[in-house]
Coordinates of C-alpha atoms in Angstrom, one line a residue:
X1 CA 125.5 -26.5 115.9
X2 CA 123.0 -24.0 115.7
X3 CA 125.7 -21.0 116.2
X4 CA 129.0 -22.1 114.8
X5 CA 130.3 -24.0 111.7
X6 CA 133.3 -26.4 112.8
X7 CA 135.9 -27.9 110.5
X8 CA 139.1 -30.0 110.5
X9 CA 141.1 -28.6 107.3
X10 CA 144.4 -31.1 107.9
X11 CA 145.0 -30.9 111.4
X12 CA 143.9 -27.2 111.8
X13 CA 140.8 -27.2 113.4
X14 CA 138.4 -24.1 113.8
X15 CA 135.1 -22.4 114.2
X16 CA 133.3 -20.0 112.1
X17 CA 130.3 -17.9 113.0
X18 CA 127.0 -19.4 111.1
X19 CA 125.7 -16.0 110.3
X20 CA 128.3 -14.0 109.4
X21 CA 131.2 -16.3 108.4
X22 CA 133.8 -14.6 110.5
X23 CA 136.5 -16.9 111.7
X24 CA 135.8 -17.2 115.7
X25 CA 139.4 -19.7 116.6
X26 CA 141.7 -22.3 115.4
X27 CA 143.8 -24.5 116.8
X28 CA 146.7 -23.8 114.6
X29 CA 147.8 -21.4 112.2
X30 CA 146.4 -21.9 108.8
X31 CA 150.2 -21.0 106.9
X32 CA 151.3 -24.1 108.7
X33 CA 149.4 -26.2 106.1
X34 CA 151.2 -24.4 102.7
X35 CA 154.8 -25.2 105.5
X36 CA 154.2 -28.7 105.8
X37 CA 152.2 -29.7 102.3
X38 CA 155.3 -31.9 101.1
X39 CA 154.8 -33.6 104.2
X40 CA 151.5 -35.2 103.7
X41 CA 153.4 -36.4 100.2
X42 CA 156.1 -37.5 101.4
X43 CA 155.4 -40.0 104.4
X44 CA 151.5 -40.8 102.6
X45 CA 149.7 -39.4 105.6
X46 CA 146.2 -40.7 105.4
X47 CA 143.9 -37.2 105.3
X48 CA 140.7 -38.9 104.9
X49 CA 141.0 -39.9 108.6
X50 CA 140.7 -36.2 110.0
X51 CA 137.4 -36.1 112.1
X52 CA 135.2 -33.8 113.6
X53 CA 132.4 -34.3 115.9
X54 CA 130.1 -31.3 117.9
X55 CA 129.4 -32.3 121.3
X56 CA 126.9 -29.7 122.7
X57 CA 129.7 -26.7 124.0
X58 CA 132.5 -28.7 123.0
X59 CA 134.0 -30.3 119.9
X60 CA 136.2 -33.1 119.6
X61 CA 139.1 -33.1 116.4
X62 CA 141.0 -36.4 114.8
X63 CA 143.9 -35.4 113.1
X64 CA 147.2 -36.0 113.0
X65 CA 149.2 -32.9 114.5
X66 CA 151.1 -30.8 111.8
X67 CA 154.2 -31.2 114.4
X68 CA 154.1 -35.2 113.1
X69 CA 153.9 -35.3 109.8
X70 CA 157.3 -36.5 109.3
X71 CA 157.1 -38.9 112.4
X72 CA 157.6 -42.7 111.9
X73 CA 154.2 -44.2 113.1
X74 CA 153.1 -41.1 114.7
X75 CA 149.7 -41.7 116.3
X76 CA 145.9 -39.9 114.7
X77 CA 144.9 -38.2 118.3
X78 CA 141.7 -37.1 119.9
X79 CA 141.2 -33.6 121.0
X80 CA 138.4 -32.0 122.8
X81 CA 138.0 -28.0 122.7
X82 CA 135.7 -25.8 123.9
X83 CA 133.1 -24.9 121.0
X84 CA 133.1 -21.2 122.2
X85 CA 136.6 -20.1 122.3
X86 CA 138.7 -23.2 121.0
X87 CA 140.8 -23.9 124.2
X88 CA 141.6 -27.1 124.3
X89 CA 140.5 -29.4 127.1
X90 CA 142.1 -32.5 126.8
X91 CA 144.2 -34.7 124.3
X92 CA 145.4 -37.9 123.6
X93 CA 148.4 -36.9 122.9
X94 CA 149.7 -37.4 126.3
X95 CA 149.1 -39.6 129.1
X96 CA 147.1 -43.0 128.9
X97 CA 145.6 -42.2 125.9
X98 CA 148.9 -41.7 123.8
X99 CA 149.7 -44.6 122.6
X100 CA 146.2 -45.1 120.9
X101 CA 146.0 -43.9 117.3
X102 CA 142.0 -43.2 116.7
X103 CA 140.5 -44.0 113.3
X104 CA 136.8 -42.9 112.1
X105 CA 134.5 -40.1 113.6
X106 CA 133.7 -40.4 117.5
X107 CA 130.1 -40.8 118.7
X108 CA 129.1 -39.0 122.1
X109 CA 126.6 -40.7 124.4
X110 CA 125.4 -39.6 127.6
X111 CA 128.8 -37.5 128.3
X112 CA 131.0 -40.4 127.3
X113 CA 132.7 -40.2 123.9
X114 CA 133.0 -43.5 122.0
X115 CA 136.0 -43.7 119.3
X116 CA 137.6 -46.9 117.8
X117 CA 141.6 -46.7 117.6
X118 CA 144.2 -49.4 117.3
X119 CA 148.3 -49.1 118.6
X120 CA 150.7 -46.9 117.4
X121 CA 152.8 -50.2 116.3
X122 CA 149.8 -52.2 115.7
X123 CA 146.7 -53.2 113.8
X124 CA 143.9 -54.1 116.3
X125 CA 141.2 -52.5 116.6
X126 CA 139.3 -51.5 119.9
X127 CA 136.6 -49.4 120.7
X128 CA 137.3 -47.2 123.3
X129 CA 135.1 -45.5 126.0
X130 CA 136.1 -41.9 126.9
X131 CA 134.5 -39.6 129.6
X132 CA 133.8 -36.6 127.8
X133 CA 135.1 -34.6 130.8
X134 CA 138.7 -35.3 131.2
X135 CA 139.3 -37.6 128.6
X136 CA 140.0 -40.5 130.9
X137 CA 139.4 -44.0 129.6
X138 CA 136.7 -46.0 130.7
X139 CA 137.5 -48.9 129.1
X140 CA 138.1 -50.5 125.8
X141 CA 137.1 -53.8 123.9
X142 CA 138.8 -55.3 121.3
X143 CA 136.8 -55.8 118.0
X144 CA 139.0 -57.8 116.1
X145 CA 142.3 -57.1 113.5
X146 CA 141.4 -56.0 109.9
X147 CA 143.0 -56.7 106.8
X148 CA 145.4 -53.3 105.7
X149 CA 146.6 -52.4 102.9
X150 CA 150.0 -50.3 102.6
X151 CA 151.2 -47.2 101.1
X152 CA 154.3 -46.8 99.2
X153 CA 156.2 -45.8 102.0
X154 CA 155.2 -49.7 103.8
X155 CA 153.5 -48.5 106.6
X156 CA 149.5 -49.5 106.9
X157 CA 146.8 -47.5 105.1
X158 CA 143.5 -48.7 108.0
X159 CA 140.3 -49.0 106.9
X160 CA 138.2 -46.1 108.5
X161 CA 135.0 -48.0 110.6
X162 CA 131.9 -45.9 110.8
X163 CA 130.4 -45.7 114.4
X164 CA 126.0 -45.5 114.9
X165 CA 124.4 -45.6 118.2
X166 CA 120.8 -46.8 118.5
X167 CA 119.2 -47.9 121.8
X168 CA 121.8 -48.6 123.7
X169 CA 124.0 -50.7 121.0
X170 CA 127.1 -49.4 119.4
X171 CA 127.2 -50.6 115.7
X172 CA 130.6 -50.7 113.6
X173 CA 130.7 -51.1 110.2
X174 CA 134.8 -52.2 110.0
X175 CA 134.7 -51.2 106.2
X176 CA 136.7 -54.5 105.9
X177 CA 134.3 -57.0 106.2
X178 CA 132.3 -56.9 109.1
X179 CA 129.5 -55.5 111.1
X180 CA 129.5 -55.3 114.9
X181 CA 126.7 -54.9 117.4
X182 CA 128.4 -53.6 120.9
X183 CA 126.4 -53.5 124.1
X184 CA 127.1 -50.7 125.9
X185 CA 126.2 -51.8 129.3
X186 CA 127.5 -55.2 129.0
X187 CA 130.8 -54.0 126.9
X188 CA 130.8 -56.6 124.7
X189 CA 130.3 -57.9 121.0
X190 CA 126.6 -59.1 120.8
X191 CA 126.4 -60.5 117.4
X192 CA 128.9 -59.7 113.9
X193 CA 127.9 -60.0 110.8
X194 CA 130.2 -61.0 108.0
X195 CA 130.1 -58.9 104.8
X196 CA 131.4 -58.1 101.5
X197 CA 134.4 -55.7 101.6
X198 CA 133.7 -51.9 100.2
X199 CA 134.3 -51.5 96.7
X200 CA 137.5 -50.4 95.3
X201 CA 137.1 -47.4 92.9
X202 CA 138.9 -47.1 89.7
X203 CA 138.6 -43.5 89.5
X204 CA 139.7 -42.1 92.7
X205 CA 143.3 -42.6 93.4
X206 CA 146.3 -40.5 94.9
X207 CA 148.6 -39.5 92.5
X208 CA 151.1 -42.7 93.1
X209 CA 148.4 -44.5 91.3
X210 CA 147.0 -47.0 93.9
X211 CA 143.4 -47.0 94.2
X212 CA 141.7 -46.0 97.2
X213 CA 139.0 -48.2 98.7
X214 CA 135.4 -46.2 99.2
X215 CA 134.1 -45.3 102.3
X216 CA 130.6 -47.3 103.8
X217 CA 127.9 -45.4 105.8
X218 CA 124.8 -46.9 108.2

């Protein structure tokens, strides 16, 4: 925003000063990156879905908490701080919210946060409405259940959907095929568009040597 730089450096979120670069809060300590690097090896934690989104005097953080690294299925979550001092407002980490695990970078309309998230055992994905205050849900819609590829440990690698909001539709690009046009008032899929899947890149892999699919933007 106009006073404050805000980043989501695997899990640790923060806030530095735009003028001076001073480091204003985090959520966690930075050490306990260097503590739990083997970790992100190990169980082939997906880093490219760690999100952040500005929302006027609060920000909102996807990650997956440095606590769960090492946890079986453990679930992205959604946390909302306040931009001036970091405290944390709400999470998904507990309560109706918990068993959601949220993929892609939230959109904030008109104080309600829109995210898209499937289960913590599952592959469907839904779009979810979230009031901004609180972080109680609205409601969700399912948009449909994309095809996932795997890591080496077995568990699904999901593809990543980029969220746009123009005049009162919600557009997601799956990044597995589709585009979907989402009515906010009526909460429902308008129209979907079938498309070609996102490239696969020869050059950028993880170190195991499977190639990483590239990411689509609207």
């Amino acid at each position: 925003d106009a006073d404050r730089l805000y980043a989501n450096w695997l899990g640790v979120g923060f806030a530095a000063d735009l003028k001076t670069g001073k480091l204003l809060w985090r959520t966690d300590k930075f050490a306990d990156i260097g503590t739990n690097a083997q970790n992100f090896a190990n169980y082939g934690r997906a880093t490219d879905r760690y999100e952040t989104t500005a929302a006027g005097d609060r920000v909102l953080f996807v990650r997956l908490p440095l606590s769960k690294l090492n946890e079986h299925q453990a679930p992205y979550s959604l946390t909302c701080h306040a931009a001036g001092d970091g405290k944390r407002q709400w999470t998904s980490e507990t309560g109706a919210l918990s068993n959601w695990s949220f993929v892609g970078q939230p959109v904030i309309v008109d104080n309600t946060v829109y995210a898209t998230a499937h289960p913590r055992a599952g592959q469907e994905l839904s779009l979810l409405a979230i009031a901004l205050d609180g972080g109680k849900l609205d409601w969700s819609l399912l948009l449909g259940t994309p095809q996932s590829s795997s890591n080496y440990r077995g568990e699904a690698q999901q593809p990543i959907p980029t969220l746009l909001h123009h005049s009162g539709i919600l557009y997601v690009l799956t990044n597995n095929g589709a585009l979907l046009a989402v009515s906010r008032a009526g909460r429902r899929i308008d129209w979907a568009l079938a498309t070609e899947g996102p490239p696969v890149s020869g050059e950028q892999q993880i170190f195991w040597g499977y190639p990483m699919p590239e990411k689509l933007d609207l």
